[in-house]
Amino acid sequence: GDTAQAYISLTGGAVDETTDLFDSWCFHLPFDQTGRCERVDWDEETRTVTFLCTVQTMDRSPIPAGGKMTFSVKQLLTGKEALEDAAVNLDLSAFAAEAEIVGPEQAGHSRFQTGGSSDMEPVDPVPMLQTGPALVEPAPGLTITAAGYADGLFHVQLCRGDATRLDNHGWLWLEAEDGTRLEPLGSVSFAVFDQGERTDYSQFVFDASPEELAGYALYGDFYTASALIEGRWQVTFPLEDEP
């Protein structure tokens, strides 16, 4: 019908059990499409990783069977690691004051909601904290670069490096001694470009007063990768119609 699937296997070089196609893959079909990809197998002996890739026509028109399909991928992300439920060694009470803010003319930024409650009202422009040197590095390639108050809310800024290269990212929350979690109202992001170099930031916004900060510690889940491999790999194969 309107959906095609293929199992794609990769082996050799730096391919490992964490290999990710980094949204750089494509079925070469002559119509608008949507797709998804999931890693389904890793063979340690042959060092082969297998993905199930699915494509569907956007207008739900049938994909012609009996011909050939070409699949290609341009980027492989490897060496992915996860550090979850990790305490961040940052004294929050030291940042209970107003933080320095950058204006929209100093940093390109856009707001997006990524979780927590829906209580954070849209703000234009979104107040972004002035970036600075690393205050603490909770995971390799991820650093806290600013914290403080803006518009009555507590902000914590996570520097991700160039997220288009390794997709380093994380999620932060505040946690009390009894284990009670205060999730962020949401997060915002922006990128800074300096002499051709890109640096991405995610900023988490919490509804906590300065008096409450002393009762909380900062925690997070952190996800990193070690290498981005660029090239062009492709395979062409018959497209069969399954009953």
PDB file of C-alpha atoms in Angstrom, residues 92-225:
ATOM      1  CA  LEU A  92      22.008  26.548  43.352  1.00  0.00           C
ATOM      2  CA  SER A  93      21.767  29.031  46.223  1.00  0.00           C
ATOM      3  CA  ALA A  94      24.789  30.829  44.761  1.00  0.00           C
ATOM      4  CA  PHE A  95      22.633  31.775  41.763  1.00  0.00           C
ATOM      5  CA  ALA A  96      19.596  33.159  43.556  1.00  0.00           C
ATOM      6  CA  ALA A  97      19.989  36.613  41.960  1.00  0.00           C
ATOM      7  CA  GLU A  98      18.987  38.171  38.660  1.00  0.00           C
ATOM      8  CA  ALA A  99      21.111  36.887  35.792  1.00  0.00           C
ATOM      9  CA  GLU A 100      22.567  38.838  32.908  1.00  0.00           C
ATOM     10  CA  ILE A 101      20.347  38.556  29.839  1.00  0.00           C
ATOM     11  CA  VAL A 102      21.288  38.689  26.158  1.00  0.00           C
ATOM     12  CA  GLY A 103      19.061  40.417  23.629  1.00  0.00           C
ATOM     13  CA  PRO A 104      17.761  38.876  20.417  1.00  0.00           C
ATOM     14  CA  GLU A 105      20.345  40.829  18.437  1.00  0.00           C
ATOM     15  CA  GLN A 106      23.155  38.995  20.286  1.00  0.00           C
ATOM     16  CA  ALA A 107      22.005  35.404  19.847  1.00  0.00           C
ATOM     17  CA  GLY A 108      19.664  33.704  17.433  1.00  0.00           C
ATOM     18  CA  HIS A 109      17.199  31.694  19.492  1.00  0.00           C
ATOM     19  CA  SER A 110      13.831  30.000  19.325  1.00  0.00           C
ATOM     20  CA  ARG A 111      11.507  28.699  21.987  1.00  0.00           C
ATOM     21  CA  PHE A 112      10.152  25.171  22.076  1.00  0.00           C
ATOM     22  CA  GLN A 113       8.320  23.147  24.712  1.00  0.00           C
ATOM     23  CA  THR A 114       9.983  19.807  25.435  1.00  0.00           C
ATOM     24  CA  GLY A 115       8.271  18.552  28.560  1.00  0.00           C
ATOM     25  CA  GLY A 116       7.306  19.428  32.102  1.00  0.00           C
ATOM     26  CA  SER A 117       4.039  21.262  32.659  1.00  0.00           C
ATOM     27  CA  SER A 118       2.322  23.583  30.215  1.00  0.00           C
ATOM     28  CA  ASP A 119       2.432  26.533  32.615  1.00  0.00           C
ATOM     29  CA  MET A 120       5.188  28.483  30.842  1.00  0.00           C
ATOM     30  CA  GLU A 121       3.497  31.168  28.808  1.00  0.00           C
ATOM     31  CA  PRO A 122       5.010  32.154  25.444  1.00  0.00           C
ATOM     32  CA  VAL A 123       7.391  35.095  25.719  1.00  0.00           C
ATOM     33  CA  ASP A 124       8.710  37.107  22.792  1.00  0.00           C
ATOM     34  CA  PRO A 125      11.619  37.450  22.887  1.00  0.00           C
ATOM     35  CA  VAL A 126      12.471  34.604  25.240  1.00  0.00           C
ATOM     36  CA  PRO A 127      14.896  35.838  27.945  1.00  0.00           C
ATOM     37  CA  MET A 128      18.166  34.010  27.442  1.00  0.00           C
ATOM     38  CA  LEU A 129      21.003  34.070  29.944  1.00  0.00           C
ATOM     39  CA  GLN A 130      24.387  35.446  28.958  1.00  0.00           C
ATOM     40  CA  THR A 131      26.626  32.516  28.108  1.00  0.00           C
ATOM     41  CA  GLY A 132      29.845  32.075  30.050  1.00  0.00           C
ATOM     42  CA  PRO A 133      32.615  29.618  30.879  1.00  0.00           C
ATOM     43  CA  ALA A 134      31.711  26.204  32.230  1.00  0.00           C
ATOM     44  CA  LEU A 135      30.523  26.211  35.833  1.00  0.00           C
ATOM     45  CA  VAL A 136      30.466  22.410  35.973  1.00  0.00           C
ATOM     46  CA  GLU A 137      30.659  19.537  33.458  1.00  0.00           C
ATOM     47  CA  PRO A 138      28.109  16.851  34.390  1.00  0.00           C
ATOM     48  CA  ALA A 139      28.991  14.726  31.324  1.00  0.00           C
ATOM     49  CA  PRO A 140      31.717  14.873  28.665  1.00  0.00           C
ATOM     50  CA  GLY A 141      30.790  17.570  26.156  1.00  0.00           C
ATOM     51  CA  LEU A 142      27.905  18.944  28.251  1.00  0.00           C
ATOM     52  CA  THR A 143      28.458  21.884  30.613  1.00  0.00           C
ATOM     53  CA  ILE A 144      26.385  24.226  32.754  1.00  0.00           C
ATOM     54  CA  THR A 145      27.312  27.732  31.601  1.00  0.00           C
ATOM     55  CA  ALA A 146      24.850  29.999  33.429  1.00  0.00           C
ATOM     56  CA  ALA A 147      22.138  30.019  36.091  1.00  0.00           C
ATOM     57  CA  GLY A 148      19.962  32.684  37.669  1.00  0.00           C
ATOM     58  CA  TYR A 149      16.647  34.489  37.565  1.00  0.00           C
ATOM     59  CA  ALA A 150      14.885  36.129  34.650  1.00  0.00           C
ATOM     60  CA  ASP A 151      11.287  37.393  34.672  1.00  0.00           C
ATOM     61  CA  GLY A 152      10.761  35.836  38.112  1.00  0.00           C
ATOM     62  CA  LEU A 153      11.704  32.309  37.043  1.00  0.00           C
ATOM     63  CA  PHE A 154      14.892  30.331  37.707  1.00  0.00           C
ATOM     64  CA  HIS A 155      16.897  29.404  34.604  1.00  0.00           C
ATOM     65  CA  VAL A 156      19.708  26.878  34.149  1.00  0.00           C
ATOM     66  CA  GLN A 157      21.670  26.889  30.900  1.00  0.00           C
ATOM     67  CA  LEU A 158      23.153  23.702  29.416  1.00  0.00           C
ATOM     68  CA  CYS A 159      25.817  24.079  26.709  1.00  0.00           C
ATOM     69  CA  ARG A 160      25.674  21.253  24.133  1.00  0.00           C
ATOM     70  CA  GLY A 161      28.599  22.189  21.885  1.00  0.00           C
ATOM     71  CA  ASP A 162      27.718  21.906  18.208  1.00  0.00           C
ATOM     72  CA  ALA A 163      24.566  19.787  18.430  1.00  0.00           C
ATOM     73  CA  THR A 164      24.569  19.230  14.671  1.00  0.00           C
ATOM     74  CA  ARG A 165      27.791  17.238  15.042  1.00  0.00           C
ATOM     75  CA  LEU A 166      27.255  14.906  18.008  1.00  0.00           C
ATOM     76  CA  ASP A 167      23.664  15.534  19.159  1.00  0.00           C
ATOM     77  CA  ASN A 168      24.770  15.905  22.798  1.00  0.00           C
ATOM     78  CA  HIS A 169      21.701  16.758  24.872  1.00  0.00           C
ATOM     79  CA  GLY A 170      20.210  16.459  28.319  1.00  0.00           C
ATOM     80  CA  TRP A 171      17.225  17.083  30.579  1.00  0.00           C
ATOM     81  CA  LEU A 172      17.469  18.864  33.927  1.00  0.00           C
ATOM     82  CA  TRP A 173      15.280  18.962  37.026  1.00  0.00           C
ATOM     83  CA  LEU A 174      15.491  20.066  40.666  1.00  0.00           C
ATOM     84  CA  GLU A 175      15.287  17.485  43.434  1.00  0.00           C
ATOM     85  CA  ALA A 176      14.644  17.894  47.167  1.00  0.00           C
ATOM     86  CA  GLU A 177      16.354  15.808  49.858  1.00  0.00           C
ATOM     87  CA  ASP A 178      13.285  13.572  50.179  1.00  0.00           C
ATOM     88  CA  GLY A 179      13.457  12.782  46.472  1.00  0.00           C
ATOM     89  CA  THR A 180      10.636  15.086  45.390  1.00  0.00           C
ATOM     90  CA  ARG A 181      11.282  16.306  41.849  1.00  0.00           C
ATOM     91  CA  LEU A 182      10.513  19.750  40.498  1.00  0.00           C
ATOM     92  CA  GLU A 183      10.316  19.428  36.734  1.00  0.00           C
ATOM     93  CA  PRO A 184      11.012  22.447  34.527  1.00  0.00           C
ATOM     94  CA  LEU A 185       8.092  24.373  33.141  1.00  0.00           C
ATOM     95  CA  GLY A 186       9.780  23.810  29.803  1.00  0.00           C
ATOM     96  CA  SER A 187      12.967  24.589  27.919  1.00  0.00           C
ATOM     97  CA  VAL A 188      14.181  27.029  25.302  1.00  0.00           C
ATOM     98  CA  SER A 189      17.138  26.787  22.968  1.00  0.00           C
ATOM     99  CA  PHE A 190      19.419  28.968  20.910  1.00  0.00           C
ATOM    100  CA  ALA A 191      22.645  28.772  18.968  1.00  0.00           C
ATOM    101  CA  VAL A 192      25.604  31.157  18.923  1.00  0.00           C
ATOM    102  CA  PHE A 193      27.741  31.499  15.796  1.00  0.00           C
ATOM    103  CA  ASP A 194      31.268  32.845  16.165  1.00  0.00           C
ATOM    104  CA  GLN A 195      33.679  32.892  13.219  1.00  0.00           C
ATOM    105  CA  GLY A 196      31.891  29.967  11.604  1.00  0.00           C
ATOM    106  CA  GLU A 197      31.764  27.912  14.804  1.00  0.00           C
ATOM    107  CA  ARG A 198      28.353  26.897  16.170  1.00  0.00           C
ATOM    108  CA  THR A 199      27.520  26.370  19.848  1.00  0.00           C
ATOM    109  CA  ASP A 200      24.065  25.189  20.963  1.00  0.00           C
ATOM    110  CA  TYR A 201      22.441  25.854  24.324  1.00  0.00           C
ATOM    111  CA  SER A 202      19.346  24.509  26.067  1.00  0.00           C
ATOM    112  CA  GLN A 203      17.897  26.541  28.903  1.00  0.00           C
ATOM    113  CA  PHE A 204      15.579  25.025  31.502  1.00  0.00           C
ATOM    114  CA  VAL A 205      13.053  27.191  33.324  1.00  0.00           C
ATOM    115  CA  PHE A 206      11.818  26.443  36.851  1.00  0.00           C
ATOM    116  CA  ASP A 207       9.119  27.982  39.013  1.00  0.00           C
ATOM    117  CA  ALA A 208      11.131  28.138  42.255  1.00  0.00           C
ATOM    118  CA  SER A 209      11.678  31.188  44.447  1.00  0.00           C
ATOM    119  CA  PRO A 210      15.188  32.218  45.595  1.00  0.00           C
ATOM    120  CA  GLU A 211      14.252  31.106  49.122  1.00  0.00           C
ATOM    121  CA  GLU A 212      13.396  27.616  47.875  1.00  0.00           C
ATOM    122  CA  LEU A 213      16.640  27.014  45.989  1.00  0.00           C
ATOM    123  CA  ALA A 214      18.612  26.032  49.118  1.00  0.00           C
ATOM    124  CA  GLY A 215      16.313  23.023  49.491  1.00  0.00           C
ATOM    125  CA  TYR A 216      17.004  21.681  46.020  1.00  0.00           C
ATOM    126  CA  ALA A 217      19.862  20.004  44.147  1.00  0.00           C
ATOM    127  CA  LEU A 218      20.269  19.913  40.384  1.00  0.00           C
ATOM    128  CA  TYR A 219      19.915  16.558  38.600  1.00  0.00           C
ATOM    129  CA  GLY A 220      19.867  15.495  34.981  1.00  0.00           C
ATOM    130  CA  ASP A 221      19.849  12.858  32.278  1.00  0.00           C
ATOM    131  CA  PHE A 222      22.712  13.318  29.804  1.00  0.00           C
ATOM    132  CA  TYR A 223      23.258  11.763  26.374  1.00  0.00           C
ATOM    133  CA  THR A 224      26.496  12.072  24.423  1.00  0.00           C
ATOM    134  CA  ALA A 225      28.307  10.591  21.423  1.00  0.00           C
TER     135      ALA A 225
END
